[in-house]
Amino acid sequence: MNKYEFLYKLDKALSGFSDQEKKEIVHYYEELIMDARDSGDTEEAFINRLGSVETIVRTIRKDGSFVTNVKDKKDFQLRKVFDITARVIGYAIYGFFVITVGSIAFGFCVSGISLVFAAAVGFIRDSVADPTIATQVMYAGGMVLGGSLFLGGVWCFKWIFKTAKAFIEKSLEFADKLIKKIGENK
Amino acid sequence: MDAQLKKGFLELLVLASLKSAASYGYKIIQDVSGIIDISESTLYPILKRLEQQEFVVTYTEEFNSRLRRYYRITPAGNAKLRECRTDFEETKKIYDYILSEGGRS
């Protein structure tokens, strides 16, 4: 990794820091690299010695005053507001989703059961009155179709609960991206 | 060394390395690393903290046709180092006790 690659990566990894802080930290490392080179180190070797960008950022972030600095920034307030908004919107979309898919699933279940029931009744009745293979196959088909409709409905319900968490998380992720965009435009 | 203890010492060591003359990031690490384990990414927050506490001031100067950031100790920083004298007496008493037979002296 050369100096530019390193500094670019560092800048990208410094999310959550103000633009001023980012600039200072990047300058600090740029100066270190150049001083290391002027003292006879090779650029590459020195950058390797610095360790991963992630570890560097973590070490800087760990410092107490930095955490408060970042938290005190308006971005933190904005983040909180966005977090709540994203949650509310997430739940609203999720609620709408549950009602829509839920009622479809409910319809599947109910019509499935009634179809099974109707086919069973018909099967029993016609097995005495009109015991041809054709009607028996038709009723058996009706029962299978009803059963699958019911199972389909149940599966829909299961799916709703499974997607619930993913839905909320996605909306939070989206809010995070939005905050970053706003931060960059400032 | 205990992390809390080291954190306190690092700050003082960096400050002490500026006693005789102003210095810059790379050189501070060179000077201090002989005494304590210090990395580039630990030094940055320390310098930042020293600056916030007004124990050091910074200025930039041209070197090799590029800008280099220098750190200079302030009177408050020197006073902080002088406090080490009394701290040392107290710390010594504490360590003497810790390392002694345990209160029987």
PDB file of C-alpha atoms in Angstrom:
ATOM      1  CA  MET A   1       0.000   0.000   0.000  1.00  0.00           C
ATOM      2  CA  ASN A   2       1.450   3.401  -0.889  1.00  0.00           C
ATOM      3  CA  LYS A   3       0.885   6.680   0.916  1.00  0.00           C
ATOM      4  CA  TYR A   4      -2.098   7.756  -1.146  1.00  0.00           C
ATOM      5  CA  GLU A   5      -3.879   4.441  -0.845  1.00  0.00           C
ATOM      6  CA  PHE A   6      -3.297   4.450   2.898  1.00  0.00           C
ATOM      7  CA  LEU A   7      -4.505   8.017   3.398  1.00  0.00           C
ATOM      8  CA  TYR A   8      -7.537   7.424   1.227  1.00  0.00           C
ATOM      9  CA  LYS A   9      -8.463   4.323   3.220  1.00  0.00           C
ATOM     10  CA  LEU A  10      -7.884   6.185   6.464  1.00  0.00           C
ATOM     11  CA  ASP A  11     -10.126   9.042   5.399  1.00  0.00           C
ATOM     12  CA  LYS A  12     -12.884   6.611   4.484  1.00  0.00           C
ATOM     13  CA  ALA A  13     -12.529   4.740   7.783  1.00  0.00           C
ATOM     14  CA  LEU A  14     -12.878   7.946   9.818  1.00  0.00           C
ATOM     15  CA  SER A  15     -16.637   8.107   9.554  1.00  0.00           C
ATOM     16  CA  GLY A  16     -18.284   9.797  12.505  1.00  0.00           C
ATOM     17  CA  PHE A  17     -15.480  12.334  12.894  1.00  0.00           C
ATOM     18  CA  SER A  18     -16.040  15.921  11.892  1.00  0.00           C
ATOM     19  CA  ASP A  19     -14.445  17.147   8.668  1.00  0.00           C
ATOM     20  CA  GLN A  20     -11.971  19.189  10.719  1.00  0.00           C
ATOM     21  CA  GLU A  21     -10.909  16.178  12.779  1.00  0.00           C
ATOM     22  CA  LYS A  22     -10.663  13.991   9.701  1.00  0.00           C
ATOM     23  CA  LYS A  23      -8.381  16.513   8.038  1.00  0.00           C
ATOM     24  CA  GLU A  24      -6.180  16.784  11.114  1.00  0.00           C
ATOM     25  CA  ILE A  25      -5.816  13.034  11.511  1.00  0.00           C
ATOM     26  CA  VAL A  26      -5.054  12.486   7.830  1.00  0.00           C
ATOM     27  CA  HIS A  27      -2.468  15.294   7.935  1.00  0.00           C
ATOM     28  CA  TYR A  28      -0.917  13.796  11.038  1.00  0.00           C
ATOM     29  CA  TYR A  29      -0.394  10.452   9.296  1.00  0.00           C
ATOM     30  CA  GLU A  30       0.766  12.054   6.082  1.00  0.00           C
ATOM     31  CA  GLU A  31       3.406  13.951   8.016  1.00  0.00           C
ATOM     32  CA  LEU A  32       4.485  10.791   9.855  1.00  0.00           C
ATOM     33  CA  ILE A  33       4.913   8.902   6.600  1.00  0.00           C
ATOM     34  CA  MET A  34       6.978  11.690   5.059  1.00  0.00           C
ATOM     35  CA  ASP A  35       9.126  12.046   8.177  1.00  0.00           C
ATOM     36  CA  ALA A  36       9.667   8.288   8.230  1.00  0.00           C
ATOM     37  CA  ARG A  37      10.738   8.410   4.590  1.00  0.00           C
ATOM     38  CA  ASP A  38      13.075  11.329   5.242  1.00  0.00           C
ATOM     39  CA  SER A  39      14.678   9.329   8.060  1.00  0.00           C
ATOM     40  CA  GLY A  40      15.470   6.474   5.717  1.00  0.00           C
ATOM     41  CA  ASP A  41      12.425   4.212   6.128  1.00  0.00           C
ATOM     42  CA  THR A  42      10.731   2.967   3.004  1.00  0.00           C
ATOM     43  CA  GLU A  43       7.180   4.232   2.639  1.00  0.00           C
ATOM     44  CA  GLU A  44       5.728   0.760   2.252  1.00  0.00           C
ATOM     45  CA  ALA A  45       7.499  -0.688   5.297  1.00  0.00           C
ATOM     46  CA  PHE A  46       6.480   2.204   7.511  1.00  0.00           C
ATOM     47  CA  ILE A  47       2.840   1.973   6.435  1.00  0.00           C
ATOM     48  CA  ASN A  48       2.899  -1.744   7.189  1.00  0.00           C
ATOM     49  CA  ARG A  49       4.259  -0.950  10.621  1.00  0.00           C
ATOM     50  CA  LEU A  50       1.378   1.467  11.261  1.00  0.00           C
ATOM     51  CA  GLY A  51      -1.011  -1.475  11.222  1.00  0.00           C
ATOM     52  CA  SER A  52      -4.458  -1.700   9.721  1.00  0.00           C
ATOM     53  CA  VAL A  53      -6.512   1.427   9.183  1.00  0.00           C
ATOM     54  CA  GLU A  54      -9.315  -0.126  11.217  1.00  0.00           C
ATOM     55  CA  THR A  55      -7.083  -0.618  14.247  1.00  0.00           C
ATOM     56  CA  ILE A  56      -5.771   2.922  13.943  1.00  0.00           C
ATOM     57  CA  VAL A  57      -9.258   4.381  13.862  1.00  0.00           C
ATOM     58  CA  ARG A  58     -10.331   2.196  16.763  1.00  0.00           C
ATOM     59  CA  THR A  59      -7.375   3.349  18.850  1.00  0.00           C
ATOM     60  CA  ILE A  60      -8.117   6.987  18.146  1.00  0.00           C
ATOM     61  CA  ARG A  61     -11.816   6.519  18.788  1.00  0.00           C
ATOM     62  CA  LYS A  62     -11.216   4.702  22.068  1.00  0.00           C
ATOM     63  CA  ASP A  63      -9.958   7.933  23.543  1.00  0.00           C
ATOM     64  CA  GLY A  64     -12.558   9.352  25.883  1.00  0.00           C
ATOM     65  CA  SER A  65     -12.448  12.973  24.793  1.00  0.00           C
ATOM     66  CA  PHE A  66     -12.963  11.908  21.213  1.00  0.00           C
ATOM     67  CA  VAL A  67     -16.075   9.959  21.999  1.00  0.00           C
ATOM     68  CA  THR A  68     -17.596  12.944  23.771  1.00  0.00           C
ATOM     69  CA  ASN A  69     -16.509  15.177  20.927  1.00  0.00           C
ATOM     70  CA  VAL A  70     -18.322  13.041  18.415  1.00  0.00           C
ATOM     71  CA  LYS A  71     -21.341  12.674  20.679  1.00  0.00           C
ATOM     72  CA  ASP A  72     -21.542  16.396  21.344  1.00  0.00           C
ATOM     73  CA  LYS A  73     -21.731  17.107  17.652  1.00  0.00           C
ATOM     74  CA  LYS A  74     -25.093  17.904  16.160  1.00  0.00           C
ATOM     75  CA  ASP A  75     -24.694  14.782  14.071  1.00  0.00           C
ATOM     76  CA  PHE A  76     -25.292  12.750  17.154  1.00  0.00           C
ATOM     77  CA  GLN A  77     -28.610  14.464  17.797  1.00  0.00           C
ATOM     78  CA  LEU A  78     -29.466  14.083  14.150  1.00  0.00           C
ATOM     79  CA  ARG A  79     -28.583  10.423  14.340  1.00  0.00           C
ATOM     80  CA  LYS A  80     -30.901   9.942  17.305  1.00  0.00           C
ATOM     81  CA  VAL A  81     -33.756  11.717  15.569  1.00  0.00           C
ATOM     82  CA  PHE A  82     -33.167   9.683  12.434  1.00  0.00           C
ATOM     83  CA  ASP A  83     -32.954   6.491  14.417  1.00  0.00           C
ATOM     84  CA  ILE A  84     -36.366   7.119  15.937  1.00  0.00           C
ATOM     85  CA  THR A  85     -37.849   8.282  12.637  1.00  0.00           C
ATOM     86  CA  ALA A  86     -36.463   5.253  10.857  1.00  0.00           C
ATOM     87  CA  ARG A  87     -37.919   2.993  13.510  1.00  0.00           C
ATOM     88  CA  VAL A  88     -41.338   4.623  13.264  1.00  0.00           C
ATOM     89  CA  ILE A  89     -41.342   4.492   9.469  1.00  0.00           C
ATOM     90  CA  GLY A  90     -40.050   0.941   9.610  1.00  0.00           C
ATOM     91  CA  TYR A  91     -42.835  -0.146  11.923  1.00  0.00           C
ATOM     92  CA  ALA A  92     -45.443   1.713   9.858  1.00  0.00           C
ATOM     93  CA  ILE A  93     -44.346  -0.007   6.647  1.00  0.00           C
ATOM     94  CA  TYR A  94     -44.135  -3.255   8.520  1.00  0.00           C
ATOM     95  CA  GLY A  95     -47.641  -2.777   9.969  1.00  0.00           C
ATOM     96  CA  PHE A  96     -49.108  -2.083   6.551  1.00  0.00           C
ATOM     97  CA  PHE A  97     -47.238  -5.065   5.185  1.00  0.00           C
ATOM     98  CA  VAL A  98     -48.488  -7.347   7.952  1.00  0.00           C
ATOM     99  CA  ILE A  99     -52.100  -6.279   7.401  1.00  0.00           C
ATOM    100  CA  THR A 100     -51.913  -6.760   3.618  1.00  0.00           C
ATOM    101  CA  VAL A 101     -49.978 -10.007   3.502  1.00  0.00           C
ATOM    102  CA  GLY A 102     -51.685 -11.155   6.690  1.00  0.00           C
ATOM    103  CA  SER A 103     -55.165 -10.800   5.240  1.00  0.00           C
ATOM    104  CA  ILE A 104     -54.102 -12.601   2.067  1.00  0.00           C
ATOM    105  CA  ALA A 105     -52.627 -15.370   4.213  1.00  0.00           C
ATOM    106  CA  PHE A 106     -55.784 -15.462   6.304  1.00  0.00           C
ATOM    107  CA  GLY A 107     -57.888 -15.716   3.123  1.00  0.00           C
ATOM    108  CA  PHE A 108     -55.726 -18.589   1.902  1.00  0.00           C
ATOM    109  CA  CYS A 109     -56.097 -20.439   5.175  1.00  0.00           C
ATOM    110  CA  VAL A 110     -59.873 -19.992   5.437  1.00  0.00           C
ATOM    111  CA  SER A 111     -60.661 -20.828   1.803  1.00  0.00           C
ATOM    112  CA  GLY A 112     -58.222 -23.751   1.975  1.00  0.00           C
ATOM    113  CA  ILE A 113     -59.965 -25.225   4.999  1.00  0.00           C
ATOM    114  CA  SER A 114     -63.454 -24.703   3.544  1.00  0.00           C
ATOM    115  CA  LEU A 115     -62.379 -26.240   0.232  1.00  0.00           C
ATOM    116  CA  VAL A 116     -60.993 -29.302   2.066  1.00  0.00           C
ATOM    117  CA  PHE A 117     -64.176 -29.495   4.094  1.00  0.00           C
ATOM    118  CA  ALA A 118     -66.501 -29.081   1.069  1.00  0.00           C
ATOM    119  CA  ALA A 119     -64.532 -31.642  -0.952  1.00  0.00           C
ATOM    120  CA  ALA A 120     -64.615 -34.106   1.944  1.00  0.00           C
ATOM    121  CA  VAL A 121     -68.382 -33.719   2.331  1.00  0.00           C
ATOM    122  CA  GLY A 122     -68.910 -34.092  -1.414  1.00  0.00           C
ATOM    123  CA  PHE A 123     -66.626 -37.096  -1.507  1.00  0.00           C
ATOM    124  CA  ILE A 124     -68.552 -38.872   1.258  1.00  0.00           C
ATOM    125  CA  ARG A 125     -71.962 -37.948  -0.211  1.00  0.00           C
ATOM    126  CA  ASP A 126     -71.100 -38.904  -3.809  1.00  0.00           C
ATOM    127  CA  SER A 127     -69.286 -42.099  -2.831  1.00  0.00           C
ATOM    128  CA  VAL A 128     -72.787 -43.378  -2.051  1.00  0.00           C
ATOM    129  CA  ALA A 129     -74.857 -41.523  -4.668  1.00  0.00           C
ATOM    130  CA  ASP A 130     -72.466 -41.337  -7.653  1.00  0.00           C
ATOM    131  CA  PRO A 131     -69.325 -43.399  -6.972  1.00  0.00           C
ATOM    132  CA  THR A 132     -67.575 -42.816 -10.317  1.00  0.00           C
ATOM    133  CA  ILE A 133     -63.806 -42.453 -10.416  1.00  0.00           C
ATOM    134  CA  ALA A 134     -64.080 -39.046 -12.089  1.00  0.00           C
ATOM    135  CA  THR A 135     -65.993 -37.430  -9.211  1.00  0.00           C
ATOM    136  CA  GLN A 136     -63.753 -39.095  -6.628  1.00  0.00           C
ATOM    137  CA  VAL A 137     -60.645 -37.751  -8.358  1.00  0.00           C
ATOM    138  CA  MET A 138     -62.268 -34.316  -8.545  1.00  0.00           C
ATOM    139  CA  TYR A 139     -63.003 -34.280  -4.808  1.00  0.00           C
ATOM    140  CA  ALA A 140     -59.557 -35.644  -3.940  1.00  0.00           C
ATOM    141  CA  GLY A 141     -58.093 -32.896  -6.101  1.00  0.00           C
ATOM    142  CA  GLY A 142     -60.220 -30.365  -4.238  1.00  0.00           C
ATOM    143  CA  MET A 143     -58.900 -31.600  -0.900  1.00  0.00           C
ATOM    144  CA  VAL A 144     -55.276 -31.437  -2.029  1.00  0.00           C
ATOM    145  CA  LEU A 145     -55.801 -27.942  -3.433  1.00  0.00           C
ATOM    146  CA  GLY A 146     -57.527 -26.829  -0.206  1.00  0.00           C
ATOM    147  CA  GLY A 147     -54.730 -28.330   1.874  1.00  0.00           C
ATOM    148  CA  SER A 148     -52.050 -26.569  -0.136  1.00  0.00           C
ATOM    149  CA  LEU A 149     -53.937 -23.284   0.089  1.00  0.00           C
ATOM    150  CA  PHE A 150     -54.011 -23.649   3.863  1.00  0.00           C
ATOM    151  CA  LEU A 151     -50.316 -24.531   4.065  1.00  0.00           C
ATOM    152  CA  GLY A 152     -49.548 -21.619   1.760  1.00  0.00           C
ATOM    153  CA  GLY A 153     -51.365 -19.300   4.144  1.00  0.00           C
ATOM    154  CA  VAL A 154     -49.463 -20.655   7.142  1.00  0.00           C
ATOM    155  CA  TRP A 155     -46.169 -20.227   5.287  1.00  0.00           C
ATOM    156  CA  CYS A 156     -47.108 -16.599   4.530  1.00  0.00           C
ATOM    157  CA  PHE A 157     -47.611 -15.946   8.254  1.00  0.00           C
ATOM    158  CA  LYS A 158     -44.255 -17.492   9.077  1.00  0.00           C
ATOM    159  CA  TRP A 159     -42.580 -15.423   6.402  1.00  0.00           C
ATOM    160  CA  ILE A 160     -44.026 -12.190   7.814  1.00  0.00           C
ATOM    161  CA  PHE A 161     -42.513 -12.844  11.221  1.00  0.00           C
ATOM    162  CA  LYS A 162     -39.186 -13.798   9.740  1.00  0.00           C
ATOM    163  CA  THR A 163     -38.935 -10.641   7.601  1.00  0.00           C
ATOM    164  CA  ALA A 164     -39.970  -8.369  10.458  1.00  0.00           C
ATOM    165  CA  LYS A 165     -36.482  -7.904  11.911  1.00  0.00           C
ATOM    166  CA  ALA A 166     -34.804  -7.567   8.541  1.00  0.00           C
ATOM    167  CA  PHE A 167     -37.279  -4.847   7.638  1.00  0.00           C
ATOM    168  CA  ILE A 168     -36.495  -2.715  10.678  1.00  0.00           C
ATOM    169  CA  GLU A 169     -32.759  -3.211  10.266  1.00  0.00           C
ATOM    170  CA  LYS A 170     -32.890  -2.196   6.625  1.00  0.00           C
ATOM    171  CA  SER A 171     -34.687   1.006   7.455  1.00  0.00           C
ATOM    172  CA  LEU A 172     -32.093   1.816  10.150  1.00  0.00           C
ATOM    173  CA  GLU A 173     -29.313   1.185   7.675  1.00  0.00           C
ATOM    174  CA  PHE A 174     -31.004   3.519   5.245  1.00  0.00           C
ATOM    175  CA  ALA A 175     -31.237   6.241   7.907  1.00  0.00           C
ATOM    176  CA  ASP A 176     -27.522   5.804   8.626  1.00  0.00           C
ATOM    177  CA  LYS A 177     -26.658   6.303   4.963  1.00  0.00           C
ATOM    178  CA  LEU A 178     -28.863   9.388   4.851  1.00  0.00           C
ATOM    179  CA  ILE A 179     -27.051  10.910   7.840  1.00  0.00           C
ATOM    180  CA  LYS A 180     -23.699  10.302   6.192  1.00  0.00           C
ATOM    181  CA  LYS A 181     -24.886  11.969   3.015  1.00  0.00           C
ATOM    182  CA  ILE A 182     -26.133  14.982   4.943  1.00  0.00           C
ATOM    183  CA  GLY A 183     -22.809  15.089   6.824  1.00  0.00           C
ATOM    184  CA  GLU A 184     -20.853  15.131   3.585  1.00  0.00           C
ATOM    185  CA  ASN A 185     -22.920  17.942   2.135  1.00  0.00           C
ATOM    186  CA  LYS A 186     -22.419  20.183   5.149  1.00  0.00           C
TER     187      LYS A 186
ATOM    188  CA  MET B   1       2.088  -2.268  32.581  1.00  0.00           C
ATOM    189  CA  ASP B   2      -1.439  -1.558  33.772  1.00  0.00           C
ATOM    190  CA  ALA B   3      -3.349   0.235  31.006  1.00  0.00           C
ATOM    191  CA  GLN B   4      -4.636   3.036  33.253  1.00  0.00           C
ATOM    192  CA  LEU B   5      -1.196   3.654  34.667  1.00  0.00           C
ATOM    193  CA  LYS B   6       0.340   3.644  31.202  1.00  0.00           C
ATOM    194  CA  LYS B   7      -2.182   6.142  29.887  1.00  0.00           C
ATOM    195  CA  GLY B   8      -1.220   8.643  32.557  1.00  0.00           C
ATOM    196  CA  PHE B   9       2.474   8.101  32.035  1.00  0.00           C
ATOM    197  CA  LEU B  10       2.268   8.426  28.270  1.00  0.00           C
ATOM    198  CA  GLU B  11       0.826  11.891  28.561  1.00  0.00           C
ATOM    199  CA  LEU B  12       3.568  12.991  30.939  1.00  0.00           C
ATOM    200  CA  LEU B  13       6.313  11.374  28.877  1.00  0.00           C
ATOM    201  CA  VAL B  14       5.191  13.117  25.719  1.00  0.00           C
ATOM    202  CA  LEU B  15       5.035  16.379  27.606  1.00  0.00           C
ATOM    203  CA  ALA B  16       8.495  15.789  29.080  1.00  0.00           C
ATOM    204  CA  SER B  17       9.947  15.112  25.631  1.00  0.00           C
ATOM    205  CA  LEU B  18       9.039  18.702  24.746  1.00  0.00           C
ATOM    206  CA  LYS B  19      10.791  20.208  27.749  1.00  0.00           C
ATOM    207  CA  SER B  20      13.995  21.236  26.008  1.00  0.00           C
ATOM    208  CA  ALA B  21      12.636  22.007  22.541  1.00  0.00           C
ATOM    209  CA  ALA B  22       9.507  21.911  20.404  1.00  0.00           C
ATOM    210  CA  SER B  23       9.091  18.673  18.499  1.00  0.00           C
ATOM    211  CA  TYR B  24       6.905  16.889  15.937  1.00  0.00           C
ATOM    212  CA  GLY B  25       5.003  13.621  15.771  1.00  0.00           C
ATOM    213  CA  TYR B  26       7.627  11.344  14.289  1.00  0.00           C
ATOM    214  CA  LYS B  27      10.396  12.604  16.542  1.00  0.00           C
ATOM    215  CA  ILE B  28       8.277  12.403  19.694  1.00  0.00           C
ATOM    216  CA  ILE B  29       7.660   8.720  19.011  1.00  0.00           C
ATOM    217  CA  GLN B  30      11.376   8.134  18.440  1.00  0.00           C
ATOM    218  CA  ASP B  31      12.220   9.899  21.696  1.00  0.00           C
ATOM    219  CA  VAL B  32       9.598   8.271  23.882  1.00  0.00           C
ATOM    220  CA  SER B  33       9.546   4.746  22.452  1.00  0.00           C
ATOM    221  CA  GLY B  34      12.850   3.928  24.165  1.00  0.00           C
ATOM    222  CA  ILE B  35      11.134   4.323  27.529  1.00  0.00           C
ATOM    223  CA  ILE B  36       7.597   3.136  26.909  1.00  0.00           C
ATOM    224  CA  ASP B  37       5.780   1.238  24.184  1.00  0.00           C
ATOM    225  CA  ILE B  38       3.992   3.855  22.070  1.00  0.00           C
ATOM    226  CA  SER B  39       2.394   3.631  18.658  1.00  0.00           C
ATOM    227  CA  GLU B  40       1.581   6.343  16.157  1.00  0.00           C
ATOM    228  CA  SER B  41      -2.135   5.911  16.706  1.00  0.00           C
ATOM    229  CA  THR B  42      -1.788   6.234  20.489  1.00  0.00           C
ATOM    230  CA  LEU B  43       0.242   9.408  20.186  1.00  0.00           C
ATOM    231  CA  TYR B  44      -2.400  11.308  18.263  1.00  0.00           C
ATOM    232  CA  PRO B  45      -5.067  11.359  20.991  1.00  0.00           C
ATOM    233  CA  ILE B  46      -2.403  12.202  23.574  1.00  0.00           C
ATOM    234  CA  LEU B  47      -1.235  15.243  21.626  1.00  0.00           C
ATOM    235  CA  LYS B  48      -4.837  16.244  21.130  1.00  0.00           C
ATOM    236  CA  ARG B  49      -5.524  15.984  24.845  1.00  0.00           C
ATOM    237  CA  LEU B  50      -2.404  17.911  25.793  1.00  0.00           C
ATOM    238  CA  GLU B  51      -3.494  20.632  23.410  1.00  0.00           C
ATOM    239  CA  GLN B  52      -7.012  20.744  24.841  1.00  0.00           C
ATOM    240  CA  GLN B  53      -5.627  21.047  28.361  1.00  0.00           C
ATOM    241  CA  GLU B  54      -3.386  23.845  27.057  1.00  0.00           C
ATOM    242  CA  PHE B  55      -0.224  22.043  28.142  1.00  0.00           C
ATOM    243  CA  VAL B  56       1.073  22.391  24.579  1.00  0.00           C
ATOM    244  CA  VAL B  57       0.506  24.750  21.681  1.00  0.00           C
ATOM    245  CA  THR B  58       0.931  23.838  18.048  1.00  0.00           C
ATOM    246  CA  TYR B  59       2.346  25.668  15.088  1.00  0.00           C
ATOM    247  CA  THR B  60       3.329  24.679  11.596  1.00  0.00           C
ATOM    248  CA  GLU B  61       6.696  25.300  10.036  1.00  0.00           C
ATOM    249  CA  GLU B  62       8.051  24.562   6.635  1.00  0.00           C
ATOM    250  CA  PHE B  63      10.446  21.679   6.373  1.00  0.00           C
ATOM    251  CA  ASN B  64      11.770  20.186   3.118  1.00  0.00           C
ATOM    252  CA  SER B  65       9.181  22.285   1.248  1.00  0.00           C
ATOM    253  CA  ARG B  66       6.304  20.751   3.164  1.00  0.00           C
ATOM    254  CA  LEU B  67       4.483  21.758   6.326  1.00  0.00           C
ATOM    255  CA  ARG B  68       5.266  20.081   9.586  1.00  0.00           C
ATOM    256  CA  ARG B  69       3.268  20.452  12.762  1.00  0.00           C
ATOM    257  CA  TYR B  70       5.277  21.284  15.863  1.00  0.00           C
ATOM    258  CA  TYR B  71       4.271  21.034  19.499  1.00  0.00           C
ATOM    259  CA  ARG B  72       5.649  23.401  22.099  1.00  0.00           C
ATOM    260  CA  ILE B  73       5.204  23.071  25.857  1.00  0.00           C
ATOM    261  CA  THR B  74       3.384  25.930  27.628  1.00  0.00           C
ATOM    262  CA  PRO B  75       4.045  27.328  31.125  1.00  0.00           C
ATOM    263  CA  ALA B  76       1.012  25.311  32.255  1.00  0.00           C
ATOM    264  CA  GLY B  77       2.611  22.212  30.776  1.00  0.00           C
ATOM    265  CA  ASN B  78       5.855  22.906  32.626  1.00  0.00           C
ATOM    266  CA  ALA B  79       3.891  23.398  35.842  1.00  0.00           C
ATOM    267  CA  LYS B  80       2.222  20.037  35.234  1.00  0.00           C
ATOM    268  CA  LEU B  81       5.635  18.391  34.961  1.00  0.00           C
ATOM    269  CA  ARG B  82       6.761  20.043  38.187  1.00  0.00           C
ATOM    270  CA  GLU B  83       3.773  18.440  39.906  1.00  0.00           C
ATOM    271  CA  CYS B  84       5.419  15.123  39.137  1.00  0.00           C
ATOM    272  CA  ARG B  85       7.911  15.845  41.881  1.00  0.00           C
ATOM    273  CA  THR B  86       5.259  15.599  44.630  1.00  0.00           C
ATOM    274  CA  ASP B  87       3.437  12.848  42.731  1.00  0.00           C
ATOM    275  CA  PHE B  88       6.630  10.878  42.722  1.00  0.00           C
ATOM    276  CA  GLU B  89       7.071  11.135  46.495  1.00  0.00           C
ATOM    277  CA  GLU B  90       3.503   9.961  47.031  1.00  0.00           C
ATOM    278  CA  THR B  91       3.667   7.206  44.442  1.00  0.00           C
ATOM    279  CA  LYS B  92       6.919   6.009  45.916  1.00  0.00           C
ATOM    280  CA  LYS B  93       5.306   5.692  49.349  1.00  0.00           C
ATOM    281  CA  ILE B  94       2.438   3.728  47.792  1.00  0.00           C
ATOM    282  CA  TYR B  95       4.758   1.353  45.953  1.00  0.00           C
ATOM    283  CA  ASP B  96       6.980   0.921  48.985  1.00  0.00           C
ATOM    284  CA  TYR B  97       3.904  -0.180  50.906  1.00  0.00           C
ATOM    285  CA  ILE B  98       2.581  -2.439  48.126  1.00  0.00           C
ATOM    286  CA  LEU B  99       5.926  -4.157  47.714  1.00  0.00           C
ATOM    287  CA  SER B 100       6.726  -4.353  51.416  1.00  0.00           C
ATOM    288  CA  GLU B 101       5.669  -7.193  53.671  1.00  0.00           C
ATOM    289  CA  GLY B 102       2.254  -5.529  53.854  1.00  0.00           C
ATOM    290  CA  GLY B 103       1.738  -2.904  56.506  1.00  0.00           C
ATOM    291  CA  ARG B 104       4.102  -4.413  59.065  1.00  0.00           C
ATOM    292  CA  SER B 105       6.939  -1.986  58.478  1.00  0.00           C
TER     293      SER B 105
END
